[in-house]
Structures are given as C-alpha cells and as structure tokens.
PDB file of C-alpha atoms in Angstrom:
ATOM      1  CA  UNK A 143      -5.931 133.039 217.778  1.00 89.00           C
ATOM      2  CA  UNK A 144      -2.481 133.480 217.602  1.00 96.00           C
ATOM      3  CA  UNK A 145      -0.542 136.787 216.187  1.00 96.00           C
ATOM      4  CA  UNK A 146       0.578 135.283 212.766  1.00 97.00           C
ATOM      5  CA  UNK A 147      -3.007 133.934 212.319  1.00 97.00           C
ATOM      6  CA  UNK A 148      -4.527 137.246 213.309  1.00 98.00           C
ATOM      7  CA  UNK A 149      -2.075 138.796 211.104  1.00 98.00           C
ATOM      8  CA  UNK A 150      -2.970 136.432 208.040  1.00 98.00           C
ATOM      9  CA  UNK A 151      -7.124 137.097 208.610  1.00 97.00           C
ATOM     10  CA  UNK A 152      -6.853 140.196 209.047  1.00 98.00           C
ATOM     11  CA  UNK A 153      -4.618 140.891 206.011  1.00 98.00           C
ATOM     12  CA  UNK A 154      -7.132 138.552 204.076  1.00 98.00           C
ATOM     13  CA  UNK A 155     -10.622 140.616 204.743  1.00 97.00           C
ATOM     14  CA  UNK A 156      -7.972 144.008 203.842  1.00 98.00           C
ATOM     15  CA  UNK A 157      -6.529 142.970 200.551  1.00 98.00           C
ATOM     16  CA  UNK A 158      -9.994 140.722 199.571  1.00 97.00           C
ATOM     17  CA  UNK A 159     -12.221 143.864 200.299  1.00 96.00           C
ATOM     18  CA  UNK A 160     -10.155 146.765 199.068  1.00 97.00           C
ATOM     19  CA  UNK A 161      -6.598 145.429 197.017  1.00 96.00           C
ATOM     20  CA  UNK A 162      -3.512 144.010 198.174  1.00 97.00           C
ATOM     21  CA  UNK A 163      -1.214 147.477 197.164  1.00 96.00           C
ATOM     22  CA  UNK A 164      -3.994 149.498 197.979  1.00 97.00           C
ATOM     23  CA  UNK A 165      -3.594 147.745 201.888  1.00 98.00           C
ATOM     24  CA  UNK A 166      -0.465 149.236 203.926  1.00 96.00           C
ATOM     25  CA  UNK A 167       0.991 147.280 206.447  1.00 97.00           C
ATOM     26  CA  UNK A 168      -0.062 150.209 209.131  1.00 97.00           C
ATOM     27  CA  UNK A 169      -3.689 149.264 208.314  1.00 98.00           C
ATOM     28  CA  UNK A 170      -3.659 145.930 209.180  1.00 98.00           C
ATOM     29  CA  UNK A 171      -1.783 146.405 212.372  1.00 97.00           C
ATOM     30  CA  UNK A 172      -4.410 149.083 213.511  1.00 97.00           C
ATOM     31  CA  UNK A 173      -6.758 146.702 212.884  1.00 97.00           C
ATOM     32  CA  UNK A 174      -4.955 144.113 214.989  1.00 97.00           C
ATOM     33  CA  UNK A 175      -3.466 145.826 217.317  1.00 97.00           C
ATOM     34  CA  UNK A 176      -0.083 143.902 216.744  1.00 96.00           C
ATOM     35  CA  UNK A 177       3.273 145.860 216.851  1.00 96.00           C
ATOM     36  CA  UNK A 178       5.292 146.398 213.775  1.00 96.00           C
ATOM     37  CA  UNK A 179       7.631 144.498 214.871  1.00 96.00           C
ATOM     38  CA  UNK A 180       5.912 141.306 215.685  1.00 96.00           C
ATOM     39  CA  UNK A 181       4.351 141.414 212.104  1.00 96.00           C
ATOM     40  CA  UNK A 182       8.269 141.698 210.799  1.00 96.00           C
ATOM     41  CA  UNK A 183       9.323 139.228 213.165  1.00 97.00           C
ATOM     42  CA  UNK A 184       6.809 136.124 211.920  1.00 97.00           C
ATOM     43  CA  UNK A 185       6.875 137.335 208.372  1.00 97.00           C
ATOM     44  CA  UNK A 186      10.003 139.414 207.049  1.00 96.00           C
ATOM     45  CA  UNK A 187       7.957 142.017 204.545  1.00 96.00           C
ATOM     46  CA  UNK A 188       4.509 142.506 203.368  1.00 96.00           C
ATOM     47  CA  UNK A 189       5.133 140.315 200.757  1.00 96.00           C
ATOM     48  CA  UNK A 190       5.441 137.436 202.821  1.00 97.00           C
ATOM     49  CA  UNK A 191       2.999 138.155 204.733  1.00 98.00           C
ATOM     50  CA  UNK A 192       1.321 138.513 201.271  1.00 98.00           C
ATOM     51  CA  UNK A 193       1.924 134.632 200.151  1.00 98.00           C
ATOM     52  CA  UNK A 194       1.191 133.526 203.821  1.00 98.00           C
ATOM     53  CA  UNK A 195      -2.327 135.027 202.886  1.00 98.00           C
ATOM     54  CA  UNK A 196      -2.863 133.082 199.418  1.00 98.00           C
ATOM     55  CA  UNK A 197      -1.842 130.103 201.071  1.00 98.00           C
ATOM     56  CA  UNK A 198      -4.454 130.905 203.593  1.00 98.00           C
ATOM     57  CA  UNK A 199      -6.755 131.395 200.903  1.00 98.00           C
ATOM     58  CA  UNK A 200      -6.129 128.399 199.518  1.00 98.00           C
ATOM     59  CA  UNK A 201      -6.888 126.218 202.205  1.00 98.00           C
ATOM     60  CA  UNK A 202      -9.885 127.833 203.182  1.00 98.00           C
ATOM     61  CA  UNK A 203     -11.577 127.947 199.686  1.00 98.00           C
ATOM     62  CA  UNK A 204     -10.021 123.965 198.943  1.00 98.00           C
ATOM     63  CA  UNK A 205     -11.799 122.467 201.845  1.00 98.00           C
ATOM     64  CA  UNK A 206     -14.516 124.600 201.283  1.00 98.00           C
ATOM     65  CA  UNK A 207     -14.917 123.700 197.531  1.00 97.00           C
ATOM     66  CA  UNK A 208     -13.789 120.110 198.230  1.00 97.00           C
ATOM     67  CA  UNK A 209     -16.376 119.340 201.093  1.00 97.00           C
ATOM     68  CA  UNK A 210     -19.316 120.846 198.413  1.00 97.00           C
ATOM     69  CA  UNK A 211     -18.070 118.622 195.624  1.00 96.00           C
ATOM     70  CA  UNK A 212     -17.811 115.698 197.303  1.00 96.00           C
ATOM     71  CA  UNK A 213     -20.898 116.080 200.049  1.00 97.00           C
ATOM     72  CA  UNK A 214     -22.731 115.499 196.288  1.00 96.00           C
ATOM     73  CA  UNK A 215     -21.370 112.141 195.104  1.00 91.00           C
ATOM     74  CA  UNK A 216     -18.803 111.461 192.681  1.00 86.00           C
ATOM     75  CA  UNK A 217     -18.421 112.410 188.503  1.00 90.00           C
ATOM     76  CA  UNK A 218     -21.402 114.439 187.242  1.00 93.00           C
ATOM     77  CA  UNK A 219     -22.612 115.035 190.505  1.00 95.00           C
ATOM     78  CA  UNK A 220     -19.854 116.678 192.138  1.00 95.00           C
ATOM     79  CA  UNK A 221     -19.252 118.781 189.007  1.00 96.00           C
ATOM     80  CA  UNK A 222     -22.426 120.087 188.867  1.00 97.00           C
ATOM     81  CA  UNK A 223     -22.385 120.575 192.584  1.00 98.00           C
ATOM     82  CA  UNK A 224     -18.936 122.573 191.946  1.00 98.00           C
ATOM     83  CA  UNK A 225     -21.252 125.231 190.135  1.00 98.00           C
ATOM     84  CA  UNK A 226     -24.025 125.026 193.154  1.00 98.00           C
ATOM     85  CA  UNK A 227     -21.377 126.027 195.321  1.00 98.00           C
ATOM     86  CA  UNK A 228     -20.174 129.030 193.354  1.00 98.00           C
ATOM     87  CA  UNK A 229     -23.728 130.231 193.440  1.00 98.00           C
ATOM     88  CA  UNK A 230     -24.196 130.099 196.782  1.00 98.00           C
ATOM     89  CA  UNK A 231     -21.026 132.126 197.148  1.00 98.00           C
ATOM     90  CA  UNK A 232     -21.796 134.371 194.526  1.00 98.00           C
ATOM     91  CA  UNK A 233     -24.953 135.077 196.747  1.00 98.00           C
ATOM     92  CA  UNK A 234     -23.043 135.611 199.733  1.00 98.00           C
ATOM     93  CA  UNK A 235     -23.630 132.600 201.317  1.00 98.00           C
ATOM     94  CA  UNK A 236     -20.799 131.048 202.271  1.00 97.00           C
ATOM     95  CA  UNK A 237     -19.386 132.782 205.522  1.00 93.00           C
ATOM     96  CA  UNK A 238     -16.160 131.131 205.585  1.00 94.00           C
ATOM     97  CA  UNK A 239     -15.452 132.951 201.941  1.00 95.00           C
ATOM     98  CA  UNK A 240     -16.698 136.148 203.207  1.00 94.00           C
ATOM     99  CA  UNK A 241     -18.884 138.299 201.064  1.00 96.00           C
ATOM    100  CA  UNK A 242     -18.270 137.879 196.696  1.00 98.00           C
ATOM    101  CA  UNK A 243     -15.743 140.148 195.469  1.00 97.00           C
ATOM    102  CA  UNK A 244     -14.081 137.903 192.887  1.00 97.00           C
ATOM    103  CA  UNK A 245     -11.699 135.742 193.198  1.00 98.00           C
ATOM    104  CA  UNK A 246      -8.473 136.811 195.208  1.00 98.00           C
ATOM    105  CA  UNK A 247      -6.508 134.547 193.337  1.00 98.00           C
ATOM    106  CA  UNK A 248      -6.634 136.488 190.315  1.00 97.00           C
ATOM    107  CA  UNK A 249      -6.691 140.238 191.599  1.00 97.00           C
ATOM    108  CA  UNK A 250      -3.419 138.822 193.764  1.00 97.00           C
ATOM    109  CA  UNK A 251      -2.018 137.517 190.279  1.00 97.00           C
ATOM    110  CA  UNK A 252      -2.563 140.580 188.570  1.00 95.00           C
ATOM    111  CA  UNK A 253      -0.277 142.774 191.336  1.00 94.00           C
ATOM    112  CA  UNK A 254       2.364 140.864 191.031  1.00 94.00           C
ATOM    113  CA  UNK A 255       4.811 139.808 188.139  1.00 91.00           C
ATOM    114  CA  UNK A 256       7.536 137.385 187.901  1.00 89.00           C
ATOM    115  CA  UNK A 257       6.957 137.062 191.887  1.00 94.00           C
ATOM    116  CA  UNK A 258       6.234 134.053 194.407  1.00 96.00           C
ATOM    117  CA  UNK A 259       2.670 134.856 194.612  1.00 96.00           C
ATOM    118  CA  UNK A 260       1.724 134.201 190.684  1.00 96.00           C
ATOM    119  CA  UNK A 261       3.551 130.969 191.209  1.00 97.00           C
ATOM    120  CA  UNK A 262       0.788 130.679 194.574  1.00 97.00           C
ATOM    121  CA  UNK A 263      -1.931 132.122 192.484  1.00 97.00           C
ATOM    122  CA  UNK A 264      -1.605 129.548 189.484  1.00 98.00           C
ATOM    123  CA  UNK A 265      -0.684 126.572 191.847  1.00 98.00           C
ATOM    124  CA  UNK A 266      -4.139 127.284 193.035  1.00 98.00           C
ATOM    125  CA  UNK A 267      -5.743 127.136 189.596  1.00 98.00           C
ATOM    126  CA  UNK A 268      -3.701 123.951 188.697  1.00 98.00           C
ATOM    127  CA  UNK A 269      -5.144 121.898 192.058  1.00 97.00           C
ATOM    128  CA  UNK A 270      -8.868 123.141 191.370  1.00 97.00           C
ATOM    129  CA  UNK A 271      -8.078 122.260 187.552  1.00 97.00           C
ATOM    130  CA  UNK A 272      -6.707 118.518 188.862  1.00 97.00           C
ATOM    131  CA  UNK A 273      -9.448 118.264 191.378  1.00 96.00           C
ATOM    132  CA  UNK A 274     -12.037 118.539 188.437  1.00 96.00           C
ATOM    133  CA  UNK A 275     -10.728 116.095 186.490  1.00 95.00           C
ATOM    134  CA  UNK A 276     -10.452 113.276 189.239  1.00 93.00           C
ATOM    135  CA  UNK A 277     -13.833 113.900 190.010  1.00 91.00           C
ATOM    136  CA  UNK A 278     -14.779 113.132 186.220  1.00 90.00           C
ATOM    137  CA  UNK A 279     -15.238 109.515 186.717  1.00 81.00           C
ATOM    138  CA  UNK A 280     -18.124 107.716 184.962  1.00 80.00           C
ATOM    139  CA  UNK A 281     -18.522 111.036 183.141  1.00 82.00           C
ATOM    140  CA  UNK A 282     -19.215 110.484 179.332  1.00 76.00           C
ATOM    141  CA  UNK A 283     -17.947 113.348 177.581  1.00 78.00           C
ATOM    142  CA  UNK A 284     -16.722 113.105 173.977  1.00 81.00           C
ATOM    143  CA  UNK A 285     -13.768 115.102 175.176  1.00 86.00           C
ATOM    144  CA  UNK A 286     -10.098 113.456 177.020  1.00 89.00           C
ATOM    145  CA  UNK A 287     -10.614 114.054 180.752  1.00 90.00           C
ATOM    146  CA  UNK A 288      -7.778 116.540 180.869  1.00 93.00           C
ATOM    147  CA  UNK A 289     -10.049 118.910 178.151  1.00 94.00           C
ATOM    148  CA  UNK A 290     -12.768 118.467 180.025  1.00 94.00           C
ATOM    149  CA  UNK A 291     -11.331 119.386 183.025  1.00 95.00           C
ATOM    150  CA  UNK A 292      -9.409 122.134 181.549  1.00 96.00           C
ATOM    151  CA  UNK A 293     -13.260 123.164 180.102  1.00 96.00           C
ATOM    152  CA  UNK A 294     -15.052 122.997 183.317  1.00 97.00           C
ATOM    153  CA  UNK A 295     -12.470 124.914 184.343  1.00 98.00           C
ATOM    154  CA  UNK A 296     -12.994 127.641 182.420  1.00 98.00           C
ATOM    155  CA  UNK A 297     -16.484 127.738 182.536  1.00 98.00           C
ATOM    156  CA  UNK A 298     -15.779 128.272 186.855  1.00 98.00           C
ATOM    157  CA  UNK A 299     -13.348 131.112 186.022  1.00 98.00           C
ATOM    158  CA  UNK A 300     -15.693 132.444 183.117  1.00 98.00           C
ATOM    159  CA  UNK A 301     -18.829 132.369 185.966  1.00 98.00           C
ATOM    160  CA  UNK A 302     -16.536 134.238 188.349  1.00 98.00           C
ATOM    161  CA  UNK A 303     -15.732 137.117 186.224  1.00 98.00           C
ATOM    162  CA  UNK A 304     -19.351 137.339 185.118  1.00 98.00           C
ATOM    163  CA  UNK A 305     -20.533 137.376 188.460  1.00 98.00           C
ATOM    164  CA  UNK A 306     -17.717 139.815 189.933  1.00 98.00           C
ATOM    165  CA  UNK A 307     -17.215 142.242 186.771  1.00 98.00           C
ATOM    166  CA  UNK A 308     -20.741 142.231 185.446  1.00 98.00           C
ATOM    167  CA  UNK A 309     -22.296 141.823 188.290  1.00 98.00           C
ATOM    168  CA  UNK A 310     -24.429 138.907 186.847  1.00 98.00           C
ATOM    169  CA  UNK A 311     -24.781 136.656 189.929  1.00 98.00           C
ATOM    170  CA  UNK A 312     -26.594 133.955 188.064  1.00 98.00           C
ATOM    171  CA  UNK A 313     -23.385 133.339 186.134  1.00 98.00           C
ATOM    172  CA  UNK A 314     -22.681 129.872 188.056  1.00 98.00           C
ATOM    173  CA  UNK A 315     -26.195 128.582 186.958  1.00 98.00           C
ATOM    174  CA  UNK A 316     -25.833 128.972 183.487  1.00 98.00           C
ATOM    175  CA  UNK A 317     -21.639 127.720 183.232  1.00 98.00           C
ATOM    176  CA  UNK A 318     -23.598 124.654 185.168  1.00 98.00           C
ATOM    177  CA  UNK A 319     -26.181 124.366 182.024  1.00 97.00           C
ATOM    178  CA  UNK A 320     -23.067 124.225 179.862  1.00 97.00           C
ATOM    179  CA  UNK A 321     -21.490 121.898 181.785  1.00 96.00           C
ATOM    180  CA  UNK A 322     -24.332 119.631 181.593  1.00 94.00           C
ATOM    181  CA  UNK A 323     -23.532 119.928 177.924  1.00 92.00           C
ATOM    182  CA  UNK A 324     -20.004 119.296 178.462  1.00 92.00           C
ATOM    183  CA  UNK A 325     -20.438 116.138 180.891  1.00 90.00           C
ATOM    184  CA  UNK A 326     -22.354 114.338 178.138  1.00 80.00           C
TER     185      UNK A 326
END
C-alpha cells in the first residue's frame, strides 16, 4: 500500500473510531510509521488529509451500498435491499465499513463549518439521495420520485441515528417497514 493510502486508512479507522479533532496528526503517524514530513508532503495540513479521507469514505461506502442495491434487482427491490444492507452494517457485518459507529459523514460535518469537508459531507448525501431515486423505477408511490427519494432518504439517515445514538440496532428493519409503506 502506498504512503498516501496508508495515510488515508489509517486516518479513517482514527477519526471513525474516536473523532476527527480528537485525532492529532502525531497519532496517525505512530500508527504508520510515516515521517511528518511525508504526510505534509502528499497532503499540505490535516485538513487535507481530512477531505482525502471523506473522499475515501465515499468510495468505499458507494460501491459498497451500490453493489447491495443493485445485487437485489431494480425499484422496490433495491430499496428495500438499501435497508438490508444498513442492517447488516449496523450488526457489524460489513468488514469493508469497519465496525458501526454512525455515520462519518455526519460527525465529519458537524466539526467543520463553512469548510471543504461539509461541501464533501453533503455531496455524499446528495449522490446516495440521487442514487435512491434512479433506483425508483416501476415503484408506485403516490409521491413525485424526487419526495420519495428525498423520504427514503430520511428514513436511512433516521435508521442511522437510531441505531448509533440509541443504540437500537433494529432501526434499519423498521425504516424498511416504512418504506414498504412509502414504495406503494
């Protein structure tokens, strides 16, 4: 694996398991075992390095979510499947996620403010958001596509803060009974 990659993992499993300011950039090179300057030298600050990570992130949870969705069909099917998938990482089982501890999207959004990684963090909510509602077809809902997307939607986010805040981890099978509702 190269240095910036082992940089960008490593900062991932830091800032996912304990908080992105919480993190220094000391940490994650004594986990690594990469030089200061090397880290510096591929990404200019920890802030950077810090978007290089939710674009990581990103990619890692798109395919993941993507290949789930569309491994069950098109429309209702993938939908549903959506909210299969979030229970099986909800229930920690889903290595390429690692282990539940909400979504990194939002505890990145929430460190930040008028900064490059809440544009990052609600990119990433837009493309799931689009995703959803091109994978709507053949679904009869009483509701426009882009409402039902934008409902599904919340029901995923609404399942993730159950399961992460409250601890409920069967949040994602009961946002899929409502989206049963939804999908008509």
């Amino acid at each position: 694996m190269s240095k910036p990659d082992l940089l960008i993992h490593t900062a991932f499993k830091l800032f996912y398991e304990h908080g992105i300011h919480a993190v220094g950039v000391n940490a994650i090179l004594a986990e690594t075992g990469v030089a200061k300057k090397t880290l510096y030298r591929h990404f200019g600050s920890k802030d950077a390095l810090v978007e290089a990570v939710l674009i990581y992130r990103d990619q890692v949870f798109m395919d993941w979510l993507i290949s789930r969705m569309m491994a069950a069909g098109e429309g209702k099917s993938a939908i549903l499947a959506l909210f299969d998938a979030l229970d099986d990482w909800f229930h920690d089982r889903v290595d390429v996620l690692l282990p539940f501890k909400g979504c990194f999207f939002v505890k990145a959004n929430g460190a930040f403010s008028n900064h490059a990684v809440n544009d990052l963090c609600q990119k990433h909510k837009q493309n799931i958001t689009s995703f959803i509602q091109a994978n709507l077809v053949g679904c009869s809902s009483m509701l426009a596509p882009s409402d039902l997307a934008q409902s599904i939607s919340v029901l995923k986010e609404g399942a993730i803060s159950q399961a992460y805040v409250a601890g409920d981890l069967e949040a994602a099978k009961r946002a899929k009974a409502m989206a049963v509702a939804l999908l008509g």
